[in-house]
Amino acid sequence: MNSWKALMRTGNEAFKSGRLSDAERHYLSALQRFEHLELLPEQSDDRLICLIANHHNLAELYQRCSDQQRALQHLMEPHRRVLGLMSDARGNHRLLQNASRAMRYTLPPLMSFARSHPLCDDCMSMLQRSQQWLGAGTTYH
């Protein structure tokens, strides 16, 4: 098992038992390990989804601690990364398909967050463009 997976699992266990500072430490350590791995969705779609899940775990943790700014950062980071992959996908159908799948994991939590927390105009514009790209058809204000 990759060490980042073990760190995520340990973070999840700590989170479930209410040890939020331990969970945060494990999730952040897992993110550091991710940064040292080459993240190419055409080679490892699972790795991209795990990276998104880890950021979302941190977002949930920070929301529970009422730190909405840090929660938003961990919702936005993987979404920005997926948007970057989509723009790099020119002509690569598999990469575009994997990035599109990943966006379906990054966009809904962001839109949900936006329903109850104000976002800057640039963030809302980016989310609405992402939503239009996916053809979701629902708007959030």
mmCIF file with all atom_site columns, C-alpha atoms in Angstrom:
data_model
loop_
_atom_site.group_PDB
_atom_site.id
_atom_site.type_symbol
_atom_site.label_atom_id
_atom_site.label_alt_id
_atom_site.label_comp_id
_atom_site.label_asym_id
_atom_site.label_entity_id
_atom_site.label_seq_id
_atom_site.pdbx_PDB_ins_code
_atom_site.Cartn_x
_atom_site.Cartn_y
_atom_site.Cartn_z
_atom_site.occupancy
_atom_site.B_iso_or_equiv
_atom_site.pdbx_formal_charge
_atom_site.auth_seq_id
_atom_site.auth_comp_id
_atom_site.auth_asym_id
_atom_site.auth_atom_id
_atom_site.pdbx_PDB_model_num
ATOM 1   C CA . MET A 1 1   ? 0.000   0.000  0.000   1.00 0.00 ? 1   MET A CA 1
ATOM 2   C CA . ASN A 1 2   ? 1.241   3.482  -0.849  1.00 0.00 ? 2   ASN A CA 1
ATOM 3   C CA . SER A 1 3   ? 2.098   5.570  2.163   1.00 0.00 ? 3   SER A CA 1
ATOM 4   C CA . TRP A 1 4   ? -0.310  8.329  1.085   1.00 0.00 ? 4   TRP A CA 1
ATOM 5   C CA . LYS A 1 5   ? -3.169  5.812  1.165   1.00 0.00 ? 5   LYS A CA 1
ATOM 6   C CA . ALA A 1 6   ? -2.180  4.704  4.657   1.00 0.00 ? 6   ALA A CA 1
ATOM 7   C CA . LEU A 1 7   ? -2.029  8.335  5.788   1.00 0.00 ? 7   LEU A CA 1
ATOM 8   C CA . MET A 1 8   ? -5.497  8.976  4.359   1.00 0.00 ? 8   MET A CA 1
ATOM 9   C CA . ARG A 1 9   ? -6.896  5.895  6.069   1.00 0.00 ? 9   ARG A CA 1
ATOM 10  C CA . THR A 1 10  ? -5.306  6.872  9.399   1.00 0.00 ? 10  THR A CA 1
ATOM 11  C CA . GLY A 1 11  ? -6.661  10.409 8.947   1.00 0.00 ? 11  GLY A CA 1
ATOM 12  C CA . ASN A 1 12  ? -10.141 9.025  8.314   1.00 0.00 ? 12  ASN A CA 1
ATOM 13  C CA . GLU A 1 13  ? -9.959  6.913  11.466  1.00 0.00 ? 13  GLU A CA 1
ATOM 14  C CA . ALA A 1 14  ? -8.842  9.922  13.512  1.00 0.00 ? 14  ALA A CA 1
ATOM 15  C CA . PHE A 1 15  ? -11.601 12.071 12.016  1.00 0.00 ? 15  PHE A CA 1
ATOM 16  C CA . LYS A 1 16  ? -14.278 9.479  12.813  1.00 0.00 ? 16  LYS A CA 1
ATOM 17  C CA . SER A 1 17  ? -13.105 9.278  16.410  1.00 0.00 ? 17  SER A CA 1
ATOM 18  C CA . GLY A 1 18  ? -13.108 13.084 16.780  1.00 0.00 ? 18  GLY A CA 1
ATOM 19  C CA . ARG A 1 19  ? -9.333  13.536 16.892  1.00 0.00 ? 19  ARG A CA 1
ATOM 20  C CA . LEU A 1 20  ? -9.404  16.394 14.401  1.00 0.00 ? 20  LEU A CA 1
ATOM 21  C CA . SER A 1 21  ? -5.852  17.654 14.900  1.00 0.00 ? 21  SER A CA 1
ATOM 22  C CA . ASP A 1 22  ? -4.522  14.137 14.277  1.00 0.00 ? 22  ASP A CA 1
ATOM 23  C CA . ALA A 1 23  ? -6.743  13.803 11.212  1.00 0.00 ? 23  ALA A CA 1
ATOM 24  C CA . GLU A 1 24  ? -5.510  17.138 9.870   1.00 0.00 ? 24  GLU A CA 1
ATOM 25  C CA . ARG A 1 25  ? -1.878  16.118 10.363  1.00 0.00 ? 25  ARG A CA 1
ATOM 26  C CA . HIS A 1 26  ? -2.385  12.845 8.482   1.00 0.00 ? 26  HIS A CA 1
ATOM 27  C CA . TYR A 1 27  ? -4.345  14.454 5.638   1.00 0.00 ? 27  TYR A CA 1
ATOM 28  C CA . LEU A 1 28  ? -1.731  17.185 5.194   1.00 0.00 ? 28  LEU A CA 1
ATOM 29  C CA . SER A 1 29  ? 1.053   14.583 5.223   1.00 0.00 ? 29  SER A CA 1
ATOM 30  C CA . ALA A 1 30  ? -0.797  12.625 2.545   1.00 0.00 ? 30  ALA A CA 1
ATOM 31  C CA . LEU A 1 31  ? -1.031  15.779 0.408   1.00 0.00 ? 31  LEU A CA 1
ATOM 32  C CA . GLN A 1 32  ? 2.716   16.289 0.749   1.00 0.00 ? 32  GLN A CA 1
ATOM 33  C CA . ARG A 1 33  ? 3.275   12.725 -0.482  1.00 0.00 ? 33  ARG A CA 1
ATOM 34  C CA . PHE A 1 34  ? 0.907   13.349 -3.411  1.00 0.00 ? 34  PHE A CA 1
ATOM 35  C CA . GLU A 1 35  ? 2.976   16.355 -4.462  1.00 0.00 ? 35  GLU A CA 1
ATOM 36  C CA . HIS A 1 36  ? 5.976   14.075 -4.985  1.00 0.00 ? 36  HIS A CA 1
ATOM 37  C CA . LEU A 1 37  ? 4.039   11.753 -7.273  1.00 0.00 ? 37  LEU A CA 1
ATOM 38  C CA . GLU A 1 38  ? 3.467   12.392 -10.923 1.00 0.00 ? 38  GLU A CA 1
ATOM 39  C CA . LEU A 1 39  ? -0.250  12.949 -11.302 1.00 0.00 ? 39  LEU A CA 1
ATOM 40  C CA . LEU A 1 40  ? -1.224  11.911 -14.813 1.00 0.00 ? 40  LEU A CA 1
ATOM 41  C CA . PRO A 1 41  ? -4.870  10.856 -14.997 1.00 0.00 ? 41  PRO A CA 1
ATOM 42  C CA . GLU A 1 42  ? -4.355  8.875  -18.167 1.00 0.00 ? 42  GLU A CA 1
ATOM 43  C CA . GLN A 1 43  ? -2.043  6.643  -16.132 1.00 0.00 ? 43  GLN A CA 1
ATOM 44  C CA . SER A 1 44  ? -3.841  6.661  -12.793 1.00 0.00 ? 44  SER A CA 1
ATOM 45  C CA . ASP A 1 45  ? -7.397  7.951  -12.572 1.00 0.00 ? 45  ASP A CA 1
ATOM 46  C CA . ASP A 1 46  ? -7.584  6.431  -9.083  1.00 0.00 ? 46  ASP A CA 1
ATOM 47  C CA . ARG A 1 47  ? -4.727  8.627  -7.892  1.00 0.00 ? 47  ARG A CA 1
ATOM 48  C CA . LEU A 1 48  ? -6.523  11.788 -9.047  1.00 0.00 ? 48  LEU A CA 1
ATOM 49  C CA . ILE A 1 49  ? -9.755  10.759 -7.320  1.00 0.00 ? 49  ILE A CA 1
ATOM 50  C CA . CYS A 1 50  ? -7.827  10.004 -4.099  1.00 0.00 ? 50  CYS A CA 1
ATOM 51  C CA . LEU A 1 51  ? -6.191  13.429 -4.253  1.00 0.00 ? 51  LEU A CA 1
ATOM 52  C CA . ILE A 1 52  ? -9.633  15.023 -4.601  1.00 0.00 ? 52  ILE A CA 1
ATOM 53  C CA . ALA A 1 53  ? -10.966 12.931 -1.711  1.00 0.00 ? 53  ALA A CA 1
ATOM 54  C CA . ASN A 1 54  ? -8.073  13.972 0.514   1.00 0.00 ? 54  ASN A CA 1
ATOM 55  C CA . HIS A 1 55  ? -8.713  17.665 -0.185  1.00 0.00 ? 55  HIS A CA 1
ATOM 56  C CA . HIS A 1 56  ? -12.414 17.128 0.468   1.00 0.00 ? 56  HIS A CA 1
ATOM 57  C CA . ASN A 1 57  ? -11.602 15.397 3.762   1.00 0.00 ? 57  ASN A CA 1
ATOM 58  C CA . LEU A 1 58  ? -9.638  18.467 4.802   1.00 0.00 ? 58  LEU A CA 1
ATOM 59  C CA . ALA A 1 59  ? -12.487 20.737 3.675   1.00 0.00 ? 59  ALA A CA 1
ATOM 60  C CA . GLU A 1 60  ? -14.946 18.790 5.820   1.00 0.00 ? 60  GLU A CA 1
ATOM 61  C CA . LEU A 1 61  ? -12.572 18.916 8.771   1.00 0.00 ? 61  LEU A CA 1
ATOM 62  C CA . TYR A 1 62  ? -12.144 22.693 8.447   1.00 0.00 ? 62  TYR A CA 1
ATOM 63  C CA . GLN A 1 63  ? -15.889 23.197 8.078   1.00 0.00 ? 63  GLN A CA 1
ATOM 64  C CA . ARG A 1 64  ? -16.406 21.264 11.283  1.00 0.00 ? 64  ARG A CA 1
ATOM 65  C CA . CYS A 1 65  ? -13.888 23.618 12.925  1.00 0.00 ? 65  CYS A CA 1
ATOM 66  C CA . SER A 1 66  ? -15.716 26.667 11.459  1.00 0.00 ? 66  SER A CA 1
ATOM 67  C CA . ASP A 1 67  ? -12.715 27.622 9.317   1.00 0.00 ? 67  ASP A CA 1
ATOM 68  C CA . GLN A 1 68  ? -14.645 28.296 6.122   1.00 0.00 ? 68  GLN A CA 1
ATOM 69  C CA . GLN A 1 69  ? -11.725 29.970 4.336   1.00 0.00 ? 69  GLN A CA 1
ATOM 70  C CA . ARG A 1 70  ? -9.479  26.920 4.648   1.00 0.00 ? 70  ARG A CA 1
ATOM 71  C CA . ALA A 1 71  ? -12.414 24.658 3.768   1.00 0.00 ? 71  ALA A CA 1
ATOM 72  C CA . LEU A 1 72  ? -12.935 26.627 0.573   1.00 0.00 ? 72  LEU A CA 1
ATOM 73  C CA . GLN A 1 73  ? -9.231  26.436 -0.270  1.00 0.00 ? 73  GLN A CA 1
ATOM 74  C CA . HIS A 1 74  ? -9.369  22.638 -0.103  1.00 0.00 ? 74  HIS A CA 1
ATOM 75  C CA . LEU A 1 75  ? -12.486 22.539 -2.250  1.00 0.00 ? 75  LEU A CA 1
ATOM 76  C CA . MET A 1 76  ? -11.031 24.926 -4.832  1.00 0.00 ? 76  MET A CA 1
ATOM 77  C CA . GLU A 1 77  ? -7.537  23.415 -5.128  1.00 0.00 ? 77  GLU A CA 1
ATOM 78  C CA . PRO A 1 78  ? -8.527  20.096 -6.712  1.00 0.00 ? 78  PRO A CA 1
ATOM 79  C CA . HIS A 1 79  ? -11.100 21.843 -8.906  1.00 0.00 ? 79  HIS A CA 1
ATOM 80  C CA . ARG A 1 80  ? -8.453  24.239 -10.235 1.00 0.00 ? 80  ARG A CA 1
ATOM 81  C CA . ARG A 1 81  ? -6.161  21.292 -10.823 1.00 0.00 ? 81  ARG A CA 1
ATOM 82  C CA . VAL A 1 82  ? -8.859  19.462 -12.798 1.00 0.00 ? 82  VAL A CA 1
ATOM 83  C CA . LEU A 1 83  ? -9.530  22.595 -14.868 1.00 0.00 ? 83  LEU A CA 1
ATOM 84  C CA . GLY A 1 84  ? -5.811  22.738 -15.631 1.00 0.00 ? 84  GLY A CA 1
ATOM 85  C CA . LEU A 1 85  ? -5.846  19.107 -16.750 1.00 0.00 ? 85  LEU A CA 1
ATOM 86  C CA . MET A 1 86  ? -8.824  19.823 -18.979 1.00 0.00 ? 86  MET A CA 1
ATOM 87  C CA . SER A 1 87  ? -7.035  22.697 -20.666 1.00 0.00 ? 87  SER A CA 1
ATOM 88  C CA . ASP A 1 88  ? -3.971  20.473 -21.145 1.00 0.00 ? 88  ASP A CA 1
ATOM 89  C CA . ALA A 1 89  ? -6.089  17.709 -22.680 1.00 0.00 ? 89  ALA A CA 1
ATOM 90  C CA . ARG A 1 90  ? -6.095  19.124 -26.212 1.00 0.00 ? 90  ARG A CA 1
ATOM 91  C CA . GLY A 1 91  ? -6.506  16.142 -28.468 1.00 0.00 ? 91  GLY A CA 1
ATOM 92  C CA . ASN A 1 92  ? -6.111  13.597 -25.673 1.00 0.00 ? 92  ASN A CA 1
ATOM 93  C CA . HIS A 1 93  ? -9.551  12.024 -25.364 1.00 0.00 ? 93  HIS A CA 1
ATOM 94  C CA . ARG A 1 94  ? -8.673  9.814  -22.411 1.00 0.00 ? 94  ARG A CA 1
ATOM 95  C CA . LEU A 1 95  ? -7.194  12.685 -20.400 1.00 0.00 ? 95  LEU A CA 1
ATOM 96  C CA . LEU A 1 96  ? -10.255 14.828 -21.164 1.00 0.00 ? 96  LEU A CA 1
ATOM 97  C CA . GLN A 1 97  ? -12.587 11.992 -20.172 1.00 0.00 ? 97  GLN A CA 1
ATOM 98  C CA . ASN A 1 98  ? -10.763 11.431 -16.865 1.00 0.00 ? 98  ASN A CA 1
ATOM 99  C CA . ALA A 1 99  ? -10.638 15.166 -16.112 1.00 0.00 ? 99  ALA A CA 1
ATOM 100 C CA . SER A 1 100 ? -14.373 15.428 -16.864 1.00 0.00 ? 100 SER A CA 1
ATOM 101 C CA . ARG A 1 101 ? -15.066 12.546 -14.502 1.00 0.00 ? 101 ARG A CA 1
ATOM 102 C CA . ALA A 1 102 ? -12.937 14.212 -11.839 1.00 0.00 ? 102 ALA A CA 1
ATOM 103 C CA . MET A 1 103 ? -14.822 17.488 -12.279 1.00 0.00 ? 103 MET A CA 1
ATOM 104 C CA . ARG A 1 104 ? -18.005 15.646 -11.397 1.00 0.00 ? 104 ARG A CA 1
ATOM 105 C CA . TYR A 1 105 ? -16.369 15.029 -8.000  1.00 0.00 ? 105 TYR A CA 1
ATOM 106 C CA . THR A 1 106 ? -14.991 18.545 -7.511  1.00 0.00 ? 106 THR A CA 1
ATOM 107 C CA . LEU A 1 107 ? -17.875 20.720 -8.678  1.00 0.00 ? 107 LEU A CA 1
ATOM 108 C CA . PRO A 1 108 ? -20.882 19.543 -6.585  1.00 0.00 ? 108 PRO A CA 1
ATOM 109 C CA . PRO A 1 109 ? -19.204 20.103 -3.178  1.00 0.00 ? 109 PRO A CA 1
ATOM 110 C CA . LEU A 1 110 ? -18.122 23.565 -4.303  1.00 0.00 ? 110 LEU A CA 1
ATOM 111 C CA . MET A 1 111 ? -21.615 24.453 -5.473  1.00 0.00 ? 111 MET A CA 1
ATOM 112 C CA . SER A 1 112 ? -23.041 23.145 -2.212  1.00 0.00 ? 112 SER A CA 1
ATOM 113 C CA . PHE A 1 113 ? -20.544 25.233 -0.245  1.00 0.00 ? 113 PHE A CA 1
ATOM 114 C CA . ALA A 1 114 ? -21.500 28.297 -2.333  1.00 0.00 ? 114 ALA A CA 1
ATOM 115 C CA . ARG A 1 115 ? -25.143 27.917 -1.310  1.00 0.00 ? 115 ARG A CA 1
ATOM 116 C CA . SER A 1 116 ? -24.323 28.634 2.320   1.00 0.00 ? 116 SER A CA 1
ATOM 117 C CA . HIS A 1 117 ? -21.100 30.666 2.156   1.00 0.00 ? 117 HIS A CA 1
ATOM 118 C CA . PRO A 1 118 ? -20.384 33.734 0.051   1.00 0.00 ? 118 PRO A CA 1
ATOM 119 C CA . LEU A 1 119 ? -17.756 33.324 -2.646  1.00 0.00 ? 119 LEU A CA 1
ATOM 120 C CA . CYS A 1 120 ? -15.851 36.009 -4.495  1.00 0.00 ? 120 CYS A CA 1
ATOM 121 C CA . ASP A 1 121 ? -17.170 36.967 -7.918  1.00 0.00 ? 121 ASP A CA 1
ATOM 122 C CA . ASP A 1 122 ? -14.228 35.335 -9.708  1.00 0.00 ? 122 ASP A CA 1
ATOM 123 C CA . CYS A 1 123 ? -14.814 32.044 -7.871  1.00 0.00 ? 123 CYS A CA 1
ATOM 124 C CA . MET A 1 124 ? -18.531 32.066 -8.668  1.00 0.00 ? 124 MET A CA 1
ATOM 125 C CA . SER A 1 125 ? -17.817 32.871 -12.302 1.00 0.00 ? 125 SER A CA 1
ATOM 126 C CA . MET A 1 126 ? -15.350 29.974 -12.532 1.00 0.00 ? 126 MET A CA 1
ATOM 127 C CA . LEU A 1 127 ? -17.851 27.599 -10.938 1.00 0.00 ? 127 LEU A CA 1
ATOM 128 C CA . GLN A 1 128 ? -20.651 28.680 -13.237 1.00 0.00 ? 128 GLN A CA 1
ATOM 129 C CA . ARG A 1 129 ? -18.408 28.213 -16.293 1.00 0.00 ? 129 ARG A CA 1
ATOM 130 C CA . SER A 1 130 ? -17.484 24.753 -15.010 1.00 0.00 ? 130 SER A CA 1
ATOM 131 C CA . GLN A 1 131 ? -21.114 23.929 -14.482 1.00 0.00 ? 131 GLN A CA 1
ATOM 132 C CA . GLN A 1 132 ? -22.017 25.093 -17.975 1.00 0.00 ? 132 GLN A CA 1
ATOM 133 C CA . TRP A 1 133 ? -19.180 23.016 -19.394 1.00 0.00 ? 133 TRP A CA 1
ATOM 134 C CA . LEU A 1 134 ? -20.625 19.948 -17.718 1.00 0.00 ? 134 LEU A CA 1
ATOM 135 C CA . GLY A 1 135 ? -24.093 20.895 -18.938 1.00 0.00 ? 135 GLY A CA 1
ATOM 136 C CA . ALA A 1 136 ? -25.546 20.854 -15.435 1.00 0.00 ? 136 ALA A CA 1
ATOM 137 C CA . GLY A 1 137 ? -28.117 23.538 -16.199 1.00 0.00 ? 137 GLY A CA 1
ATOM 138 C CA . THR A 1 138 ? -28.682 24.582 -12.575 1.00 0.00 ? 138 THR A CA 1
ATOM 139 C CA . THR A 1 139 ? -27.414 27.899 -11.294 1.00 0.00 ? 139 THR A CA 1
ATOM 140 C CA . TYR A 1 140 ? -26.424 28.809 -7.755  1.00 0.00 ? 140 TYR A CA 1
ATOM 141 C CA . HIS A 1 141 ? -26.436 32.236 -6.160  1.00 0.00 ? 141 HIS A CA 1
#
